[in-house]
PDB file of C-alpha atoms in Angstrom:
ATOM      1  CA  LEU A   1       0.000   0.000   0.000  1.00  0.00           C
ATOM      2  CA  ILE A   2       2.902   2.324   0.690  1.00  0.00           C
ATOM      3  CA  LEU A   3       4.325   1.593  -2.768  1.00  0.00           C
ATOM      4  CA  SER A   4       0.944   2.301  -4.353  1.00  0.00           C
ATOM      5  CA  SER A   5       0.731   5.658  -2.564  1.00  0.00           C
ATOM      6  CA  ILE A   6       4.225   6.562  -3.794  1.00  0.00           C
ATOM      7  CA  SER A   7       3.318   5.493  -7.319  1.00  0.00           C
ATOM      8  CA  GLY A   8       0.080   7.479  -7.179  1.00  0.00           C
ATOM      9  CA  PHE A   9       1.939  10.577  -6.025  1.00  0.00           C
ATOM     10  CA  LEU A  10       4.493  10.156  -8.812  1.00  0.00           C
ATOM     11  CA  SER A  11       1.729   9.629 -11.390  1.00  0.00           C
ATOM     12  CA  VAL A  12       0.150  12.949 -10.517  1.00  0.00           C
ATOM     13  CA  ALA A  13       3.498  14.769 -10.313  1.00  0.00           C
ATOM     14  CA  LEU A  14       4.716  13.329 -13.618  1.00  0.00           C
ATOM     15  CA  GLY A  15       1.375  14.060 -15.253  1.00  0.00           C
ATOM     16  CA  ALA A  16       1.637  17.692 -14.207  1.00  0.00           C
ATOM     17  CA  PHE A  17       5.265  17.825 -15.357  1.00  0.00           C
ATOM     18  CA  GLY A  18       4.276  16.408 -18.736  1.00  0.00           C
ATOM     19  CA  ALA A  19       1.331  18.738 -19.141  1.00  0.00           C
ATOM     20  CA  HIS A  20       3.196  21.893 -18.181  1.00  0.00           C
ATOM     21  CA  ALA A  21       6.994  21.700 -18.265  1.00  0.00           C
ATOM     22  CA  LEU A  22       7.381  19.279 -21.175  1.00  0.00           C
ATOM     23  CA  LYS A  23       4.792  21.035 -23.315  1.00  0.00           C
ATOM     24  CA  ALA A  24       7.235  23.845 -24.043  1.00  0.00           C
ATOM     25  CA  ILE A  25      10.178  21.625 -25.015  1.00  0.00           C
ATOM     26  CA  ARG A  26       8.723  18.477 -26.654  1.00  0.00           C
ATOM     27  CA  GLU A  27       6.581  17.953 -29.716  1.00  0.00           C
ATOM     28  CA  GLU A  28       3.099  16.408 -29.566  1.00  0.00           C
ATOM     29  CA  TYR A  29       4.387  12.923 -30.494  1.00  0.00           C
ATOM     30  CA  HIS A  30       6.620  12.711 -27.413  1.00  0.00           C
ATOM     31  CA  LEU A  31       3.995  14.284 -25.168  1.00  0.00           C
ATOM     32  CA  LYS A  32       1.551  11.505 -26.136  1.00  0.00           C
ATOM     33  CA  ILE A  33       4.178   8.879 -25.326  1.00  0.00           C
ATOM     34  CA  PHE A  34       4.795  10.476 -21.932  1.00  0.00           C
ATOM     35  CA  HIS A  35       1.048  10.651 -21.280  1.00  0.00           C
ATOM     36  CA  THR A  36       0.721   6.919 -22.048  1.00  0.00           C
ATOM     37  CA  GLY A  37       3.403   6.204 -19.431  1.00  0.00           C
ATOM     38  CA  VAL A  38       1.551   8.279 -16.842  1.00  0.00           C
ATOM     39  CA  GLU A  39      -1.780   6.623 -17.684  1.00  0.00           C
ATOM     40  CA  TYR A  40      -0.486   3.086 -17.328  1.00  0.00           C
ATOM     41  CA  GLN A  41       1.366   3.943 -14.140  1.00  0.00           C
ATOM     42  CA  PHE A  42      -1.800   5.405 -12.668  1.00  0.00           C
ATOM     43  CA  PHE A  43      -3.951   2.401 -13.663  1.00  0.00           C
ATOM     44  CA  HIS A  44      -1.485  -0.027 -12.154  1.00  0.00           C
ATOM     45  CA  THR A  45      -1.150   2.063  -9.009  1.00  0.00           C
ATOM     46  CA  PHE A  46      -4.726   0.956  -8.272  1.00  0.00           C
ATOM     47  CA  ALA A  47      -3.759  -2.643  -9.003  1.00  0.00           C
ATOM     48  CA  LEU A  48      -0.939  -2.336  -6.446  1.00  0.00           C
ATOM     49  CA  ALA A  49      -3.393  -0.904  -3.920  1.00  0.00           C
ATOM     50  CA  LEU A  50      -5.796  -3.789  -4.523  1.00  0.00           C
ATOM     51  CA  VAL A  51      -3.005  -6.305  -3.993  1.00  0.00           C
ATOM     52  CA  GLY A  52      -2.009  -4.488  -0.794  1.00  0.00           C
ATOM     53  CA  VAL A  53      -5.552  -4.562   0.575  1.00  0.00           C
ATOM     54  CA  LEU A  54      -5.896  -8.254  -0.262  1.00  0.00           C
ATOM     55  CA  LEU A  55      -2.566  -8.998   1.427  1.00  0.00           C
ATOM     56  CA  MET A  56      -3.858  -7.335   4.586  1.00  0.00           C
ATOM     57  CA  LYS A  57      -6.598  -9.975   4.699  1.00  0.00           C
ATOM     58  CA  GLU A  58      -4.481 -12.989   3.760  1.00  0.00           C
ATOM     59  CA  ASP A  59      -0.812 -13.501   2.980  1.00  0.00           C
ATOM     60  CA  SER A  60      -0.319 -15.159  -0.387  1.00  0.00           C
ATOM     61  CA  SER A  61       2.776 -15.772  -2.491  1.00  0.00           C
ATOM     62  CA  TRP A  62       0.579 -15.395  -5.588  1.00  0.00           C
ATOM     63  CA  LEU A  63      -0.543 -11.945  -4.462  1.00  0.00           C
ATOM     64  CA  ARG A  64       3.010 -10.926  -3.589  1.00  0.00           C
ATOM     65  CA  ALA A  65       4.238 -12.067  -6.996  1.00  0.00           C
ATOM     66  CA  SER A  66       1.397 -10.128  -8.614  1.00  0.00           C
ATOM     67  CA  GLY A  67       2.421  -6.960  -6.784  1.00  0.00           C
ATOM     68  CA  VAL A  68       6.059  -7.411  -7.793  1.00  0.00           C
ATOM     69  CA  ALA A  69       5.013  -7.892 -11.422  1.00  0.00           C
ATOM     70  CA  PHE A  70       2.846  -4.739 -11.328  1.00  0.00           C
ATOM     71  CA  LEU A  71       5.670  -2.720  -9.769  1.00  0.00           C
ATOM     72  CA  ALA A  72       8.224  -4.027 -12.282  1.00  0.00           C
ATOM     73  CA  GLY A  73       5.750  -3.346 -15.082  1.00  0.00           C
ATOM     74  CA  ILE A  74       5.442   0.276 -13.982  1.00  0.00           C
ATOM     75  CA  PHE A  75       9.214   0.573 -13.860  1.00  0.00           C
ATOM     76  CA  PHE A  76       9.845  -0.932 -17.296  1.00  0.00           C
ATOM     77  CA  PHE A  77       6.735   0.204 -19.189  1.00  0.00           C
ATOM     78  CA  SER A  78       6.213   3.704 -17.867  1.00  0.00           C
ATOM     79  CA  GLY A  79       9.877   4.259 -17.070  1.00  0.00           C
ATOM     80  CA  SER A  80      10.957   3.447 -20.618  1.00  0.00           C
ATOM     81  CA  LEU A  81       8.339   5.824 -22.038  1.00  0.00           C
ATOM     82  CA  TYR A  82       9.482   8.592 -19.688  1.00  0.00           C
ATOM     83  CA  LEU A  83      13.099   8.039 -20.732  1.00  0.00           C
ATOM     84  CA  LEU A  84      12.175   7.914 -24.408  1.00  0.00           C
ATOM     85  CA  THR A  85      10.410  11.267 -24.084  1.00  0.00           C
ATOM     86  CA  LEU A  86      13.094  12.971 -22.029  1.00  0.00           C
ATOM     87  CA  THR A  87      16.088  11.706 -24.024  1.00  0.00           C
ATOM     88  CA  LYS A  88      14.457  11.317 -27.474  1.00  0.00           C
ATOM     89  CA  VAL A  89      16.383   8.026 -27.724  1.00  0.00           C
ATOM     90  CA  GLY A  90      14.009   5.669 -29.520  1.00  0.00           C
ATOM     91  CA  ARG A  91      15.785   2.543 -28.274  1.00  0.00           C
ATOM     92  CA  TRP A  92      14.036   2.963 -24.927  1.00  0.00           C
ATOM     93  CA  GLY A  93      10.883   1.897 -26.746  1.00  0.00           C
ATOM     94  CA  ALA A  94      12.350  -1.614 -27.002  1.00  0.00           C
ATOM     95  CA  VAL A  95      12.017  -1.944 -23.207  1.00  0.00           C
ATOM     96  CA  THR A  96       8.330  -0.990 -23.153  1.00  0.00           C
ATOM     97  CA  PRO A  97       6.954  -4.405 -24.252  1.00  0.00           C
ATOM     98  CA  LEU A  98       8.738  -6.064 -21.306  1.00  0.00           C
ATOM     99  CA  GLY A  99       6.776  -3.775 -19.010  1.00  0.00           C
ATOM    100  CA  GLY A 100       3.551  -4.630 -20.837  1.00  0.00           C
ATOM    101  CA  LEU A 101       4.295  -8.323 -20.423  1.00  0.00           C
ATOM    102  CA  LEU A 102       4.901  -7.788 -16.708  1.00  0.00           C
ATOM    103  CA  PHE A 103       1.540  -6.027 -16.422  1.00  0.00           C
ATOM    104  CA  MET A 104      -0.149  -9.045 -18.030  1.00  0.00           C
ATOM    105  CA  VAL A 105       1.727 -11.401 -15.709  1.00  0.00           C
ATOM    106  CA  GLY A 106       0.617  -9.299 -12.740  1.00  0.00           C
ATOM    107  CA  TRP A 107      -3.045  -9.547 -13.768  1.00  0.00           C
ATOM    108  CA  ALA A 108      -2.738 -13.291 -14.402  1.00  0.00           C
ATOM    109  CA  LEU A 109      -1.113 -13.864 -11.013  1.00  0.00           C
ATOM    110  CA  LEU A 110      -3.802 -11.768  -9.336  1.00  0.00           C
ATOM    111  CA  GLY A 111      -6.430 -13.935 -11.058  1.00  0.00           C
ATOM    112  CA  VAL A 112      -4.761 -17.120  -9.856  1.00  0.00           C
ATOM    113  CA  ALA A 113      -4.555 -15.726  -6.319  1.00  0.00           C
ATOM    114  CA  LEU A 114      -8.257 -14.885  -6.355  1.00  0.00           C
ATOM    115  CA  MET A 115      -9.224 -18.293  -7.768  1.00  0.00           C
ATOM    116  CA  LYS A 116      -7.228 -20.015  -5.032  1.00  0.00           C
ATOM    117  CA  ARG A 117      -9.140 -18.029  -2.399  1.00  0.00           C
ATOM    118  CA  SER A 118     -12.554 -19.166  -3.607  1.00  0.00           C
TER     119      SER A 118
END
């Protein structure tokens, strides 16, 4: 839950940075990429919070693995898009699919954890 609150804070701060500070120095193409990073980080911040709440009720290795996958997904997916925008180095885009895969793994692990509970 602490990690989700940090991620939520960063989502809002980075969103504001992208909307205001970056607008003057980056073209629309890069601003859209940055916005996608913020969006996915924000969505998966809620996933982290859900995992945290569920872990408060019952410890589960499946839930923990799900949370790790969500956190790593934020780092690789959103982080690579932030770096791509800030550096204009297109190679960072090659890292983004790894983050997307980690998001999918996180959702799958969360599903398994929930099925095991019922």
